[in-house]
PDB file of N, CA and C in Angstrom:
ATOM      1  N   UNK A  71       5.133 -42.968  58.913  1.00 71.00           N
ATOM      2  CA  UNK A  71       5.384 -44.141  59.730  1.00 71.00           C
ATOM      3  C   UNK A  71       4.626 -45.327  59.141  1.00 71.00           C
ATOM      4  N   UNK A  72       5.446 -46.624  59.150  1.00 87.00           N
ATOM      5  CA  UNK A  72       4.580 -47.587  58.707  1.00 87.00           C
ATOM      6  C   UNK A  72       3.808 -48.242  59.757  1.00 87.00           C
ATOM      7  N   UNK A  73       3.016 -49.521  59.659  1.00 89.00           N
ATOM      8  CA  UNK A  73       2.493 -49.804  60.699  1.00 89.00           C
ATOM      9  C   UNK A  73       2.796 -50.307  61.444  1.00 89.00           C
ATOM     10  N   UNK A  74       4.480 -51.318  61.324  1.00 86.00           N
ATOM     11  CA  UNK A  74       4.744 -52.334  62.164  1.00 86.00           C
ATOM     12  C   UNK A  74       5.463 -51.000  63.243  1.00 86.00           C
ATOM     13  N   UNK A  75       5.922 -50.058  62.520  1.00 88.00           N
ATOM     14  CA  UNK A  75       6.325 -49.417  63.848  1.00 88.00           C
ATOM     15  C   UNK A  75       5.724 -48.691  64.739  1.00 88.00           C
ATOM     16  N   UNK A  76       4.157 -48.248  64.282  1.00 91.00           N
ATOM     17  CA  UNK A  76       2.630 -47.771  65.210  1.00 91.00           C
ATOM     18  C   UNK A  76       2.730 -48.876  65.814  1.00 91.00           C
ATOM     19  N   UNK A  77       2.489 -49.989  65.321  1.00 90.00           N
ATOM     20  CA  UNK A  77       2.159 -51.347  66.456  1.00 90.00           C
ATOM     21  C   UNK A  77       3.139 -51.111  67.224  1.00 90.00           C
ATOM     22  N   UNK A  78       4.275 -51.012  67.685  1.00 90.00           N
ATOM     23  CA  UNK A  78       5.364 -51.344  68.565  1.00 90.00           C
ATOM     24  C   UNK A  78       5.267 -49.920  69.141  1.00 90.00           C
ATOM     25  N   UNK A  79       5.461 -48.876  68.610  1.00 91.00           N
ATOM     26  CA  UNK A  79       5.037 -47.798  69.833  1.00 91.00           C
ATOM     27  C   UNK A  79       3.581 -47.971  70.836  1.00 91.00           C
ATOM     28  N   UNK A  80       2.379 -48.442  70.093  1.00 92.00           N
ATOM     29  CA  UNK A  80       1.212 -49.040  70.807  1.00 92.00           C
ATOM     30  C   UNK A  80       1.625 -49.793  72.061  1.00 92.00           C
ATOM     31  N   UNK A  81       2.304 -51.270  71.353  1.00 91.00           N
ATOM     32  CA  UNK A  81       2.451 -51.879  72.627  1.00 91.00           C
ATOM     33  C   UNK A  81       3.352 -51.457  73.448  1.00 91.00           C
ATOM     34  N   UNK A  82       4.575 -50.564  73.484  1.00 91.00           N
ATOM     35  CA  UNK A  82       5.424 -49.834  74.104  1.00 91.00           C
ATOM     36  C   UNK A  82       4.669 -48.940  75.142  1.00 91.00           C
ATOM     37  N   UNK A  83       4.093 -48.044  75.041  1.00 93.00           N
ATOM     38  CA  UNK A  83       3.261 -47.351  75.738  1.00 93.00           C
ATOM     39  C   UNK A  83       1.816 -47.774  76.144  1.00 93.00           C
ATOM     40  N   UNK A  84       1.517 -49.131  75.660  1.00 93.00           N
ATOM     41  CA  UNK A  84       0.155 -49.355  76.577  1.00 93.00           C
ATOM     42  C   UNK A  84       1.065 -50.535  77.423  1.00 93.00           C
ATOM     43  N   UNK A  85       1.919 -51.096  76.874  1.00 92.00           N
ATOM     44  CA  UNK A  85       2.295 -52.047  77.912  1.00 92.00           C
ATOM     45  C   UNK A  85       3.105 -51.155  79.472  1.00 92.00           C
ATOM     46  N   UNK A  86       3.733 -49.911  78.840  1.00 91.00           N
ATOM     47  CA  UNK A  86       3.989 -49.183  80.266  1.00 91.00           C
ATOM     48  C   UNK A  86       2.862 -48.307  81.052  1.00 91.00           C
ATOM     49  N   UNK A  87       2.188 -48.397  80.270  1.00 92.00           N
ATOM     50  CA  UNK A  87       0.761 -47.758  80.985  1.00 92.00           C
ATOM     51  C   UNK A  87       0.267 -48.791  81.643  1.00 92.00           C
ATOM     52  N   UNK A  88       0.045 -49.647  81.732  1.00 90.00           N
ATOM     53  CA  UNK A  88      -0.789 -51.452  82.165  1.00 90.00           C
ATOM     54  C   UNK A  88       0.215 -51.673  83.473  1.00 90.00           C
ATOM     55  N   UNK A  89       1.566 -51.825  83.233  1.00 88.00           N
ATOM     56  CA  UNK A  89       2.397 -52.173  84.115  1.00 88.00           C
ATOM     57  C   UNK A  89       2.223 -51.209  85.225  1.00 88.00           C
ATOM     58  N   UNK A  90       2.063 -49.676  84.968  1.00 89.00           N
ATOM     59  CA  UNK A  90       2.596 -48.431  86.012  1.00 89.00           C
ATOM     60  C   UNK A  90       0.763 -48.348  86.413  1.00 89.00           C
ATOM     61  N   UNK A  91       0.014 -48.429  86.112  1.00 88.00           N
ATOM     62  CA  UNK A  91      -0.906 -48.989  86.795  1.00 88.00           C
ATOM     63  C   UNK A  91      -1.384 -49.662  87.837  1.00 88.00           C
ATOM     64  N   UNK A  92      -0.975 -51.034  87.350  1.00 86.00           N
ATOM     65  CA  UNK A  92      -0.963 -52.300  88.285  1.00 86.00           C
ATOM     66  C   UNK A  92      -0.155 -52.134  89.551  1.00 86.00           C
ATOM     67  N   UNK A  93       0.843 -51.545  89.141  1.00 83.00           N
ATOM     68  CA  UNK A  93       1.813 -51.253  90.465  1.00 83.00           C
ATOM     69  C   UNK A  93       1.111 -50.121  91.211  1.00 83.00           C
ATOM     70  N   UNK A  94       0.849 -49.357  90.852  1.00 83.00           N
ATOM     71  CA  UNK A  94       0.251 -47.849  91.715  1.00 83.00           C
ATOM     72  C   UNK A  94      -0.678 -48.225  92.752  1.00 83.00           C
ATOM     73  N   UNK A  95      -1.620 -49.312  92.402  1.00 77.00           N
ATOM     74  CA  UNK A  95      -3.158 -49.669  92.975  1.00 77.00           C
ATOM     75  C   UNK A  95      -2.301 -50.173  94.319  1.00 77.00           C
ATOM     76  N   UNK A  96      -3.011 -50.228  95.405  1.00 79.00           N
ATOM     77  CA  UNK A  96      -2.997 -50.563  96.654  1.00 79.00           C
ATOM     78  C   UNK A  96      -3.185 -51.761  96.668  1.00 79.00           C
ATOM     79  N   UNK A  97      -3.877 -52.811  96.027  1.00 82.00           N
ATOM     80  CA  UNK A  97      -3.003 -54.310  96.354  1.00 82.00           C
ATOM     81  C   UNK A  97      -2.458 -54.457  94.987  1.00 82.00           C
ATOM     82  N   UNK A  98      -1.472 -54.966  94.652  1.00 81.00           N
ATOM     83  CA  UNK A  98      -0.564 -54.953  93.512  1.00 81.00           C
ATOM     84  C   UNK A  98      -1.880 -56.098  92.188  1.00 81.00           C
ATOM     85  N   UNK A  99      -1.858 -56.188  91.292  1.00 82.00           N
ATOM     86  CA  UNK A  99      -2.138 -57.296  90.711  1.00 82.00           C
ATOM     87  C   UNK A  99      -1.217 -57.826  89.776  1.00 82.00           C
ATOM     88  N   UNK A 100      -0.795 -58.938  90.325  1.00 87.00           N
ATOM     89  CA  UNK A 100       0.353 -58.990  89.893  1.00 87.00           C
ATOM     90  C   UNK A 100       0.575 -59.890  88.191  1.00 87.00           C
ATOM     91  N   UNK A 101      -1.105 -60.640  88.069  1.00 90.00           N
ATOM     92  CA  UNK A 101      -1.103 -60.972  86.206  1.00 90.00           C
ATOM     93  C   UNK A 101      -1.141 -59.259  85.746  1.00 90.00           C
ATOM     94  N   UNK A 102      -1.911 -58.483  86.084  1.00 89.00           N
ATOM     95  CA  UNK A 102      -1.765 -57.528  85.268  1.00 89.00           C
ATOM     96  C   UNK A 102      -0.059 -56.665  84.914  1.00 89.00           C
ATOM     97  N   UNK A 103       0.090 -56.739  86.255  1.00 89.00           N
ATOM     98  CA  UNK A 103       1.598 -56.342  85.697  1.00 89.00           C
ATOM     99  C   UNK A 103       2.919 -57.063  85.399  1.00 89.00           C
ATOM    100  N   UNK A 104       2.476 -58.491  85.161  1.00 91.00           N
ATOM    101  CA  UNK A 104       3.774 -59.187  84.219  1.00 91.00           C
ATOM    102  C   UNK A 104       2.760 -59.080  82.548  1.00 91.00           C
ATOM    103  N   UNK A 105       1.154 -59.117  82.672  1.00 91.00           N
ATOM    104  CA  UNK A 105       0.707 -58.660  80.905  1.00 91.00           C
ATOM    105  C   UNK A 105       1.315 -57.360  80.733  1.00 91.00           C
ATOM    106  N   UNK A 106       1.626 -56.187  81.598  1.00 90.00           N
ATOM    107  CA  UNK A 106       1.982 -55.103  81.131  1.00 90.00           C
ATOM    108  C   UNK A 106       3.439 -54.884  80.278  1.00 90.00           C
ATOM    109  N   UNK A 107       4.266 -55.982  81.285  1.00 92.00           N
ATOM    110  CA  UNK A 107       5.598 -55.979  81.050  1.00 92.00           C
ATOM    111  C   UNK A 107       6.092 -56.635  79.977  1.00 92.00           C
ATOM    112  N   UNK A 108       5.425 -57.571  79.807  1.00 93.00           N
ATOM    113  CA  UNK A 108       5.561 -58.630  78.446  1.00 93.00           C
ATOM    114  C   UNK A 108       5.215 -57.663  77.342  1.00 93.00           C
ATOM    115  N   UNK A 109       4.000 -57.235  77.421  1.00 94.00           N
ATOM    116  CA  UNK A 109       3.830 -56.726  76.269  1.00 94.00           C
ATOM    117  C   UNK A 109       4.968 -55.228  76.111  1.00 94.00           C
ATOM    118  N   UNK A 110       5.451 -54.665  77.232  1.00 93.00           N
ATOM    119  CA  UNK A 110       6.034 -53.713  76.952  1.00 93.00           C
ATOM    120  C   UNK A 110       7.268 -54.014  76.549  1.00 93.00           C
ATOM    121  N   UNK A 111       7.969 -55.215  76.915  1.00 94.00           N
ATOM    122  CA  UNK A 111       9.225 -55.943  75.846  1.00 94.00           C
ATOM    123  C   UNK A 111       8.912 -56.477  74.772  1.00 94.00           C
ATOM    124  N   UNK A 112       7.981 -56.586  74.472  1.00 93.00           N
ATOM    125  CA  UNK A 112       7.371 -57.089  73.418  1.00 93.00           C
ATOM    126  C   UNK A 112       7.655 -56.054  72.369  1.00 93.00           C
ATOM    127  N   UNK A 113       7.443 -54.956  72.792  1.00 92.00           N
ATOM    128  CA  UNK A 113       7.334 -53.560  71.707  1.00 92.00           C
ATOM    129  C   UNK A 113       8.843 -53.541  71.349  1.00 92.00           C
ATOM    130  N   UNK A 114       9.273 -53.783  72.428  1.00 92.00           N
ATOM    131  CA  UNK A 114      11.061 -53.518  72.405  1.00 92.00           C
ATOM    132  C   UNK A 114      12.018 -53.598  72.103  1.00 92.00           C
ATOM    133  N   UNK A 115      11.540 -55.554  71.983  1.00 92.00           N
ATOM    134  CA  UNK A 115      12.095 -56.234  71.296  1.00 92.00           C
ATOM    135  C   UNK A 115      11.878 -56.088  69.376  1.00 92.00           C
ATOM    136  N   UNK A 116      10.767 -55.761  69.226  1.00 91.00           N
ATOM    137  CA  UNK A 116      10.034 -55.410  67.641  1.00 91.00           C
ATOM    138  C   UNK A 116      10.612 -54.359  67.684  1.00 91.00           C
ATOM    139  N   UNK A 117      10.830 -53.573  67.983  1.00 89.00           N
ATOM    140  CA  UNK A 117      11.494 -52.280  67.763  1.00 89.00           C
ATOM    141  C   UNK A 117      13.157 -52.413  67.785  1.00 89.00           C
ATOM    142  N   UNK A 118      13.936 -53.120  68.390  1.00 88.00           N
ATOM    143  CA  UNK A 118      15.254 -53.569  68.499  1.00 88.00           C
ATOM    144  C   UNK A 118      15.386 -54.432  67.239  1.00 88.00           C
ATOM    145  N   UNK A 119      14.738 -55.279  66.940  1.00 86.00           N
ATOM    146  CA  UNK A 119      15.245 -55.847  65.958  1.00 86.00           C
ATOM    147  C   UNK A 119      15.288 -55.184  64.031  1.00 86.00           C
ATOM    148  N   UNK A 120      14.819 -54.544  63.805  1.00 80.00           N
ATOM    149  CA  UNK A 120      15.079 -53.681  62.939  1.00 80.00           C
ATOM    150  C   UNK A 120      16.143 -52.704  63.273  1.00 80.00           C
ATOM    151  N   UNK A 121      16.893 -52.670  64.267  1.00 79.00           N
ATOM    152  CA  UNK A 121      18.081 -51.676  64.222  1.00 79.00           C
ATOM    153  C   UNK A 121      18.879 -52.211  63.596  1.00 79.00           C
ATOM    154  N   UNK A 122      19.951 -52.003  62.803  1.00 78.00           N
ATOM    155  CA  UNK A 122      21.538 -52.415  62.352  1.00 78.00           C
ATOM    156  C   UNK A 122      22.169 -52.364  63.330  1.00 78.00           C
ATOM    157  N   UNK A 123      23.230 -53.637  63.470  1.00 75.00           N
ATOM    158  CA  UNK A 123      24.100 -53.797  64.273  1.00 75.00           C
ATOM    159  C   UNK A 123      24.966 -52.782  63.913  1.00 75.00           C
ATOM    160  N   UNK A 124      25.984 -52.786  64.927  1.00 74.00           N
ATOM    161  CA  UNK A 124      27.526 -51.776  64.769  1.00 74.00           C
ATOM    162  C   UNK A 124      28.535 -52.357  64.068  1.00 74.00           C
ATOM    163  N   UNK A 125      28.424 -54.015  64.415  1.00 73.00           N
ATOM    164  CA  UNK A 125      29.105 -55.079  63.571  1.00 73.00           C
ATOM    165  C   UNK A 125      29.061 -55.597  62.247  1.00 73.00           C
ATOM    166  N   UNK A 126      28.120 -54.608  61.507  1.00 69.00           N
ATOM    167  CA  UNK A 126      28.165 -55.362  60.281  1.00 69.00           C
ATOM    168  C   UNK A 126      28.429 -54.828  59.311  1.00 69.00           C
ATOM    169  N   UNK A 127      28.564 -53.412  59.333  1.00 66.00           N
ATOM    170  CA  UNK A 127      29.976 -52.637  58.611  1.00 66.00           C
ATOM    171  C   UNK A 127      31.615 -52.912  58.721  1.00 66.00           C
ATOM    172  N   UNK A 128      32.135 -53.196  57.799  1.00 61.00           N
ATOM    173  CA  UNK A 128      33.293 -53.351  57.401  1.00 61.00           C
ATOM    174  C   UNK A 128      34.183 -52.640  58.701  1.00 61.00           C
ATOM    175  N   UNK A 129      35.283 -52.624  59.837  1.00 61.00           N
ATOM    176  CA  UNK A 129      35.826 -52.295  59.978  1.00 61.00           C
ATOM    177  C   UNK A 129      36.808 -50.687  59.519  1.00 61.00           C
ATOM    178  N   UNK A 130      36.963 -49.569  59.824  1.00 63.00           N
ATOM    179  CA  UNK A 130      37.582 -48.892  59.409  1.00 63.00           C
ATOM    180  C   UNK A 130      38.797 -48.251  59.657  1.00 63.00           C
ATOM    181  N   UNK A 131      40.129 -48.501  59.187  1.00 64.00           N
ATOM    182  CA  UNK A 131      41.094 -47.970  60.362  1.00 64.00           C
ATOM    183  C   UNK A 131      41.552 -46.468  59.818  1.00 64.00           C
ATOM    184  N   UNK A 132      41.831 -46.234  61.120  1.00 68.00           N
ATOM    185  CA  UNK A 132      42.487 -44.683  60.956  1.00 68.00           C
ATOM    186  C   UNK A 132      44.390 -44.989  60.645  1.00 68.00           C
ATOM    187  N   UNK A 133      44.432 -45.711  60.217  1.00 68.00           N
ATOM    188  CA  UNK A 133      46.290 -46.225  60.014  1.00 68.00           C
ATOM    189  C   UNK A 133      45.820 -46.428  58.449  1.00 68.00           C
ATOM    190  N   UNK A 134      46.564 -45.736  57.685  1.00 66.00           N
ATOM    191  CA  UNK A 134      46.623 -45.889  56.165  1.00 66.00           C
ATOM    192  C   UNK A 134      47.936 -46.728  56.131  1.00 66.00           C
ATOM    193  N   UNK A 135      47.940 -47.657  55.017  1.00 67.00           N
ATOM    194  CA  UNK A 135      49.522 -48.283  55.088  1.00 67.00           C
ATOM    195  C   UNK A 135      49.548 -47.840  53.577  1.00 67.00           C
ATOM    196  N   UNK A 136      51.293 -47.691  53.362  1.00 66.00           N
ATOM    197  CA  UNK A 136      51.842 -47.147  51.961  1.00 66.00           C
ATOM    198  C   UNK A 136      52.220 -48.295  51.251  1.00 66.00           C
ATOM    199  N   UNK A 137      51.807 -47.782  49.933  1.00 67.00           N
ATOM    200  CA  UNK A 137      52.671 -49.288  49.219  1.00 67.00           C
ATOM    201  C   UNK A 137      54.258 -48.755  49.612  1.00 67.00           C
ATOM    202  N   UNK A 138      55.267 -50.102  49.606  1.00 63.00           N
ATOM    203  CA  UNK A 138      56.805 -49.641  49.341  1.00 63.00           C
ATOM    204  C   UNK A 138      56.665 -49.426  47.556  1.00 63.00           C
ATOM    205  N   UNK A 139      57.749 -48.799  46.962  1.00 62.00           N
ATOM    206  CA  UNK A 139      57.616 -48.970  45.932  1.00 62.00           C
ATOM    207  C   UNK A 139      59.089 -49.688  45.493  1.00 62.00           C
ATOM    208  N   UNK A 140      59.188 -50.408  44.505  1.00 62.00           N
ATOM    209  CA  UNK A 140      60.264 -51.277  44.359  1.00 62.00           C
ATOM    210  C   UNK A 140      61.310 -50.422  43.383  1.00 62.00           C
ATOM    211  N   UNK A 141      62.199 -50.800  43.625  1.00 56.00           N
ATOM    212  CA  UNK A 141      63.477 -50.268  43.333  1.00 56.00           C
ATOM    213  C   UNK A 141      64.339 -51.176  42.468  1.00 56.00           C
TER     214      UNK A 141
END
């Protein structure tokens, strides 16, 4: 694994740890759990953007067309 993707599992799982926290406690705090959440899209987004789209491969059809051949 390289590091940018340790960093983004890090903030992925400490930002849902921070968030599920904040919420559990008996009075909510509610900076702590929008820092939890940010940072846990944060990971998400760093992690989403290195995926390949579906769109950026060529099209492929299942219809072959024949040449005619000339006569």
């Amino acid at each position: 694994m390289n590091r940018s993707r340790i960093i983004n599992l890090i903030c992925i799982v400490f930002g849902g740890l921070v968030a599920f926290y904040a919420q559990a406690e008996k009075e909510n705090n509610t900076y702590l759990l929008i820092g939890g959440i940010v940072l846990l899209f944060f990971g998400i987004y760093r992690t989403s953007r290195n995926i390949p789209s579906k769109f950026d491969k060529p099209e492929e059809s299942f219809i072959k067309t024949e040449k005619e051949d000339e006569v």
